[in-house]
Amino acid sequence: MEQQQKAEESILVGVFGYPVHHSKSPVMHNAAFRSLGIDGYYQRFNILPEKLGDAVKAVRMLQFRGVNVTIPHKVAIIKYLDDITREAELIGAVNTIVHEDGRLIGTNTDGIGYVQSLREEIDIDLNRAHVLVLGAGGAARAIATQLALSGVHAICITNRTFEKAEELARVIGKIQPNTYALPMSELFARMKDFTIVINTTSVGMSPNSDESPLPADYLPEHLIVSDLVYNPRQTRLLQLAEKRGCQVHGGIGMLVYQGAEAFRLWTGMEPPIAVMWDALLQSL
Ligand code: ATR
């Protein structure tokens, strides 16, 4: 009886953020539900920080299958959960909650999403890759953590505020000892050593921005250039990289794959990547 009831229940999921109106996740997930014929619905929830605890209670009471969590709640939500996964613990932030047997488990699919998108879109041998991470904020930590767990050869972190790069390198160094911080002033001479550079800063994010976190002469032809910034228009960094003959990797894939991983956890089904990707592109 219980089993049957479960099968008949709709899958309710959503995203908690503040503000959250910009989130593209509903279009991706609702398109995925439709294409697989699943009775599911994904909704945005604008949750004030002081109401976060109540919102988590609602997830339990209303039998949500799970929620995504975005700015500014990714760290604060942890204290309301029953458990978190190793990834979430290492990253120090949760972007996905799974409601399972009455328990709320927090995980983080940002780093996994990034690495999957990289593997799908770019010909790269991660075990031999020497990675340069630009930035030392939340996105940098998620990505560097997953790259370290995926066994990359070495990770270099640089940042406008160098102390933050040093701190992140210390944290990631516990997973991959071959991790170090480098001041931006020393970057130019070292660019030839890297396999891939990943921009995790917000430089280039504002619409019509012509800013690049690195000038063109920092981009040798062999370098793979990856930019988390997802602009319908290619970012200035990727434009410069393409002109130099570099392979480029944009930020849309990460968005799709982090959502796809959450979809897999909530439904137990293989996410329809192409459907999610198309829905996202159309909404940009
Ligand atoms: P996110 O969660 O998206 O990573 P964040 O934690 O606020 O956001 O981190 C933003 C990153 O972008 C930081 O590394 C920040 O550098 P600082 O630590 O020096 O602040 C970087 N960043 C933001 N604006 C920048 C700019 N104009 N030039 C260089 N780096 C910038």
Short mmCIF file of C-alpha atoms and ligand atoms in Angstrom, two decimals:
data_model
loop_
_atom_site.label_atom_id
_atom_site.label_comp_id
_atom_site.label_asym_id
_atom_site.label_seq_id
_atom_site.Cartn_x
_atom_site.Cartn_y
_atom_site.Cartn_z
CA MET A 1 0.00 0.00 0.00
CA GLU A 2 2.75 2.38 1.01
CA GLN A 3 4.69 1.46 -2.13
CA GLN A 4 1.67 2.10 -4.31
CA GLN A 5 1.03 5.45 -2.71
CA LYS A 6 4.63 6.42 -3.29
CA ALA A 7 4.38 5.55 -6.97
CA GLU A 8 1.29 7.70 -7.32
CA GLU A 9 2.79 10.74 -5.60
CA SER A 10 4.01 13.64 -7.70
CA ILE A 11 7.69 14.46 -7.44
CA LEU A 12 7.96 17.93 -5.91
CA VAL A 13 11.31 19.68 -6.06
CA GLY A 14 12.53 23.26 -6.22
CA VAL A 15 15.23 25.77 -5.41
CA PHE A 16 15.73 27.89 -2.29
CA GLY A 17 17.52 31.19 -2.84
CA TYR A 18 17.29 34.90 -2.10
CA PRO A 19 16.85 36.37 -4.62
CA VAL A 20 15.99 33.42 -6.83
CA HIS A 21 14.03 34.88 -9.77
CA HIS A 22 17.09 34.55 -12.04
CA SER A 23 17.37 30.77 -11.54
CA LYS A 24 17.24 28.79 -14.76
CA SER A 25 16.81 25.47 -12.97
CA PRO A 26 12.97 25.30 -13.26
CA VAL A 27 13.05 25.33 -17.07
CA MET A 28 15.67 22.58 -17.17
CA HIS A 29 14.02 20.27 -14.67
CA ASN A 30 10.45 20.79 -15.82
CA ALA A 31 11.52 20.07 -19.42
CA ALA A 32 13.24 16.88 -18.18
CA PHE A 33 10.09 15.77 -16.30
CA ARG A 34 7.92 16.38 -19.38
CA SER A 35 10.24 14.57 -21.75
CA LEU A 36 10.33 11.45 -19.53
CA GLY A 37 6.58 11.56 -18.80
CA ILE A 38 7.24 11.98 -15.06
CA ASP A 39 4.59 13.64 -12.89
CA GLY A 40 7.00 16.09 -11.33
CA TYR A 41 7.25 19.80 -10.74
CA TYR A 42 10.16 22.14 -9.94
CA GLN A 43 9.40 25.53 -8.34
CA ARG A 44 11.48 28.56 -7.28
CA PHE A 45 11.21 29.64 -3.62
CA ASN A 46 12.42 33.06 -2.51
CA ILE A 47 13.45 32.32 1.10
CA LEU A 48 14.59 35.05 3.48
CA PRO A 49 17.66 33.95 5.46
CA GLU A 50 15.71 34.08 8.75
CA LYS A 51 13.04 31.78 7.29
CA LEU A 52 15.43 29.07 6.10
CA GLY A 53 14.75 26.74 9.05
CA ASP A 54 10.98 26.96 8.44
CA ALA A 55 11.51 26.29 4.74
CA VAL A 56 13.46 23.11 5.54
CA LYS A 57 10.62 21.99 7.84
CA ALA A 58 8.25 22.48 4.90
CA VAL A 59 10.42 20.18 2.75
CA ARG A 60 9.90 17.46 5.35
CA MET A 61 6.22 18.11 5.94
CA LEU A 62 5.16 18.53 2.32
CA GLN A 63 7.16 15.48 1.26
CA PHE A 64 9.35 17.27 -1.25
CA ARG A 65 11.73 14.80 -2.95
CA GLY A 66 14.45 17.40 -2.59
CA VAL A 67 15.56 20.96 -3.30
CA ASN A 68 18.45 22.81 -4.80
CA VAL A 69 20.02 25.47 -2.63
CA THR A 70 21.61 28.62 -3.96
CA ILE A 71 22.98 31.95 -2.76
CA PRO A 72 22.91 32.90 0.12
CA HIS A 73 21.86 29.62 1.76
CA LYS A 74 24.48 27.07 0.63
CA VAL A 75 26.39 27.06 3.93
CA ALA A 76 23.66 28.13 6.38
CA ILE A 77 21.39 25.25 5.37
CA ILE A 78 23.79 22.57 6.62
CA LYS A 79 22.72 22.90 10.26
CA TYR A 80 19.10 21.97 9.40
CA LEU A 81 20.00 18.71 7.61
CA ASP A 82 20.31 15.17 8.96
CA ASP A 83 23.56 14.44 7.14
CA ILE A 84 25.81 15.66 4.34
CA THR A 85 27.90 13.75 1.82
CA ARG A 86 31.69 13.74 1.69
CA GLU A 87 31.66 16.13 -1.31
CA ALA A 88 29.47 18.62 0.54
CA GLU A 89 31.67 18.33 3.61
CA LEU A 90 34.87 18.94 1.64
CA ILE A 91 33.33 21.82 -0.32
CA GLY A 92 31.76 23.21 2.85
CA ALA A 93 28.50 23.96 1.05
CA VAL A 94 25.35 22.19 -0.10
CA ASN A 95 23.60 22.83 -3.42
CA THR A 96 21.25 19.81 -3.43
CA ILE A 97 19.15 18.15 -0.74
CA VAL A 98 17.74 14.66 -1.20
CA HIS A 99 14.78 13.58 0.97
CA GLU A 100 15.17 9.88 1.56
CA ASP A 101 13.30 7.72 4.07
CA GLY A 102 12.39 10.78 6.12
CA ARG A 103 15.97 12.08 6.23
CA LEU A 104 17.38 15.16 4.51
CA ILE A 105 20.82 14.56 3.03
CA GLY A 106 22.82 17.48 1.67
CA THR A 107 25.21 17.05 -1.21
CA ASN A 108 26.98 19.25 -3.71
CA THR A 109 26.75 18.60 -7.45
CA ASP A 110 28.56 21.77 -8.61
CA GLY A 111 32.01 20.21 -8.82
CA ILE A 112 30.74 16.91 -10.25
CA GLY A 113 28.72 18.87 -12.80
CA TYR A 114 31.78 20.84 -13.83
CA VAL A 115 34.03 17.81 -14.22
CA GLN A 116 31.37 15.89 -16.15
CA SER A 117 30.85 18.77 -18.53
CA LEU A 118 34.60 19.05 -19.05
CA ARG A 119 34.92 15.33 -19.76
CA GLU A 120 32.01 15.39 -22.21
CA GLU A 121 33.06 18.49 -24.11
CA ILE A 122 36.86 18.53 -24.06
CA ASP A 123 39.51 15.98 -24.91
CA ILE A 124 41.54 16.10 -21.68
CA ASP A 125 43.41 13.52 -19.63
CA LEU A 126 42.72 14.75 -16.11
CA ASN A 127 45.32 12.48 -14.53
CA ARG A 128 48.04 14.34 -16.43
CA ALA A 129 46.48 17.80 -16.21
CA HIS A 130 48.15 20.71 -14.44
CA VAL A 131 45.19 22.95 -13.67
CA LEU A 132 45.22 26.70 -13.06
CA VAL A 133 42.21 27.94 -11.08
CA LEU A 134 41.51 31.69 -11.26
CA GLY A 135 39.63 32.77 -8.14
CA ALA A 136 39.28 31.40 -4.62
CA GLY A 137 35.57 31.77 -3.77
CA GLY A 138 32.80 29.20 -3.45
CA ALA A 139 32.82 28.13 -7.09
CA ALA A 140 36.61 27.71 -7.07
CA ARG A 141 36.38 25.53 -3.96
CA ALA A 142 33.69 23.26 -5.46
CA ILE A 143 35.61 22.79 -8.68
CA ALA A 144 39.06 22.41 -7.16
CA THR A 145 37.68 19.85 -4.68
CA GLN A 146 36.16 17.71 -7.42
CA LEU A 147 39.24 18.01 -9.62
CA ALA A 148 41.36 16.89 -6.68
CA LEU A 149 39.00 13.94 -6.04
CA SER A 150 39.16 13.11 -9.77
CA GLY A 151 42.93 12.71 -9.52
CA VAL A 152 44.30 15.66 -11.51
CA HIS A 153 48.08 15.82 -11.60
CA ALA A 154 48.49 19.29 -10.01
CA ILE A 155 46.40 22.32 -9.05
CA CYS A 156 47.59 25.92 -8.97
CA ILE A 157 45.30 28.55 -7.46
CA THR A 158 45.65 32.27 -8.03
CA ASN A 159 43.43 35.11 -6.88
CA ARG A 160 43.24 38.91 -6.68
CA THR A 161 43.36 38.55 -2.88
CA PHE A 162 46.32 36.20 -2.55
CA GLU A 163 45.63 35.14 1.06
CA LYS A 164 42.39 33.51 -0.09
CA ALA A 165 44.28 31.54 -2.75
CA GLU A 166 46.72 30.36 -0.08
CA GLU A 167 43.87 29.34 2.23
CA LEU A 168 42.07 27.42 -0.53
CA ALA A 169 45.32 25.72 -1.58
CA ARG A 170 45.74 24.53 2.03
CA VAL A 171 42.22 23.05 2.04
CA ILE A 172 42.56 21.35 -1.36
CA GLY A 173 46.09 20.23 -0.52
CA LYS A 174 44.56 17.80 2.00
CA ILE A 175 42.96 15.93 -0.92
CA GLN A 176 45.66 16.47 -3.55
CA PRO A 177 49.03 17.34 -1.98
CA ASN A 178 50.26 18.64 -5.33
CA THR A 179 48.29 21.88 -4.85
CA TYR A 180 49.81 25.34 -4.45
CA ALA A 181 48.97 29.04 -4.59
CA LEU A 182 50.72 31.47 -6.94
CA PRO A 183 50.57 35.29 -6.84
CA MET A 184 49.04 36.78 -9.98
CA SER A 185 52.24 38.76 -10.54
CA GLU A 186 54.11 35.48 -11.18
CA LEU A 187 51.54 34.02 -13.51
CA PHE A 188 52.79 35.20 -16.89
CA ALA A 189 56.12 33.36 -16.69
CA ARG A 190 54.33 30.14 -15.67
CA MET A 191 51.51 30.00 -18.23
CA LYS A 192 53.33 27.49 -20.44
CA ASP A 193 53.18 24.90 -17.61
CA PHE A 194 49.40 24.64 -17.44
CA THR A 195 47.10 22.26 -19.32
CA ILE A 196 43.93 24.18 -18.56
CA VAL A 197 42.94 27.49 -16.98
CA ILE A 198 39.53 27.75 -15.32
CA ASN A 199 38.00 31.15 -14.62
CA THR A 200 35.83 30.93 -11.52
CA THR A 201 35.78 34.70 -10.85
CA SER A 202 32.87 36.90 -11.77
CA VAL A 203 34.98 38.91 -14.23
CA GLY A 204 33.04 39.04 -17.53
CA MET A 205 29.71 38.20 -15.91
CA SER A 206 27.78 41.44 -16.27
CA PRO A 207 25.85 41.54 -19.55
CA ASN A 208 27.86 43.09 -22.40
CA SER A 209 31.01 43.01 -20.26
CA ASP A 210 34.20 43.27 -22.29
CA GLU A 211 36.42 42.38 -19.35
CA SER A 212 38.69 39.35 -19.32
CA PRO A 213 40.42 37.97 -16.20
CA LEU A 214 43.54 37.34 -18.35
CA PRO A 215 44.97 39.26 -21.32
CA ALA A 216 45.45 37.49 -24.66
CA ASP A 217 49.22 37.15 -24.33
CA TYR A 218 48.69 34.94 -21.23
CA LEU A 219 47.04 32.29 -23.40
CA PRO A 220 49.48 29.97 -25.21
CA GLU A 221 47.94 27.99 -28.04
CA HIS A 222 48.18 24.61 -26.26
CA LEU A 223 46.10 25.85 -23.29
CA ILE A 224 42.51 24.74 -22.75
CA VAL A 225 40.53 27.77 -21.56
CA SER A 226 37.42 27.20 -19.45
CA ASP A 227 35.11 29.94 -18.21
CA LEU A 228 32.35 29.32 -15.67
CA VAL A 229 30.67 32.55 -16.67
CA TYR A 230 27.74 31.62 -18.85
CA ASN A 231 26.77 34.35 -21.19
CA PRO A 232 24.49 33.73 -24.18
CA ARG A 233 27.28 35.63 -25.93
CA GLN A 234 30.76 34.11 -25.57
CA THR A 235 32.79 35.80 -22.82
CA ARG A 236 35.72 38.05 -23.71
CA LEU A 237 38.12 35.49 -22.22
CA LEU A 238 36.84 32.74 -24.52
CA GLN A 239 36.85 35.09 -27.53
CA LEU A 240 40.51 35.93 -26.88
CA ALA A 241 41.33 32.25 -26.33
CA GLU A 242 39.68 31.17 -29.55
CA LYS A 243 41.61 33.81 -31.50
CA ARG A 244 44.81 32.37 -30.04
CA GLY A 245 43.82 28.89 -31.25
CA CYS A 246 43.04 27.48 -27.78
CA GLN A 247 40.32 24.88 -27.10
CA VAL A 248 37.54 26.62 -25.19
CA HIS A 249 34.95 25.40 -22.70
CA GLY A 250 31.99 27.57 -21.62
CA GLY A 251 29.94 27.61 -18.41
CA ILE A 252 26.61 26.29 -19.69
CA GLY A 253 27.66 22.64 -19.44
CA MET A 254 28.36 22.93 -15.71
CA LEU A 255 24.91 24.36 -15.15
CA VAL A 256 23.30 21.54 -17.11
CA TYR A 257 25.32 18.73 -15.52
CA GLN A 258 25.00 19.95 -11.92
CA GLY A 259 21.23 19.98 -12.49
CA ALA A 260 21.32 16.63 -14.25
CA GLU A 261 23.13 15.07 -11.29
CA ALA A 262 20.46 16.42 -8.89
CA PHE A 263 17.76 15.06 -11.23
CA ARG A 264 19.40 11.63 -11.15
CA LEU A 265 19.51 11.68 -7.33
CA TRP A 266 15.85 12.72 -7.00
CA THR A 267 14.33 10.45 -9.65
CA GLY A 268 16.78 7.57 -9.94
CA MET A 269 16.50 8.04 -13.68
CA GLU A 270 19.05 8.88 -16.36
CA PRO A 271 18.71 12.65 -16.95
CA PRO A 272 17.87 13.72 -20.52
CA ILE A 273 20.93 15.94 -21.02
CA ALA A 274 20.06 17.22 -24.51
CA VAL A 275 16.54 18.20 -23.41
CA MET A 276 17.86 20.03 -20.34
CA TRP A 277 20.54 21.75 -22.40
CA ASP A 278 18.05 22.95 -25.05
CA ALA A 279 15.59 24.20 -22.45
CA LEU A 280 18.34 26.15 -20.72
CA LEU A 281 19.64 27.68 -23.96
CA GLN A 282 16.16 28.78 -24.93
CA SER A 283 15.71 30.53 -21.59
CA LEU A 284 18.92 32.57 -21.80
P1 ATR B 1 31.50 32.43 -6.12
O1 ATR B 1 30.68 31.73 -5.09
O2 ATR B 1 30.78 32.66 -7.43
O3 ATR B 1 32.83 31.80 -6.31
P2 ATR B 1 32.67 34.44 -4.42
O4 ATR B 1 32.81 33.41 -3.36
O5 ATR B 1 32.14 35.79 -4.06
O6 ATR B 1 31.70 33.92 -5.58
O7 ATR B 1 34.09 34.59 -5.16
C1 ATR B 1 34.30 35.50 -6.18
C2 ATR B 1 35.71 35.33 -6.74
O8 ATR B 1 35.85 36.21 -7.86
C3 ATR B 1 36.81 35.69 -5.77
O9 ATR B 1 37.93 34.88 -6.04
C4 ATR B 1 37.09 37.16 -6.12
O10 ATR B 1 38.37 37.62 -5.79
P3 ATR B 1 38.67 38.24 -4.32
O11 ATR B 1 38.83 37.06 -3.41
O12 ATR B 1 39.94 38.99 -4.49
O13 ATR B 1 37.50 39.10 -3.99
C5 ATR B 1 36.95 37.09 -7.63
N1 ATR B 1 36.67 38.39 -8.23
C6 ATR B 1 35.50 39.07 -8.19
N2 ATR B 1 35.61 40.24 -8.88
C7 ATR B 1 36.88 40.28 -9.37
C8 ATR B 1 37.61 41.21 -10.15
N3 ATR B 1 37.06 42.34 -10.61
N4 ATR B 1 38.90 40.92 -10.46
C9 ATR B 1 39.48 39.77 -10.02
N5 ATR B 1 38.84 38.86 -9.27
C10 ATR B 1 37.56 39.11 -8.95
#
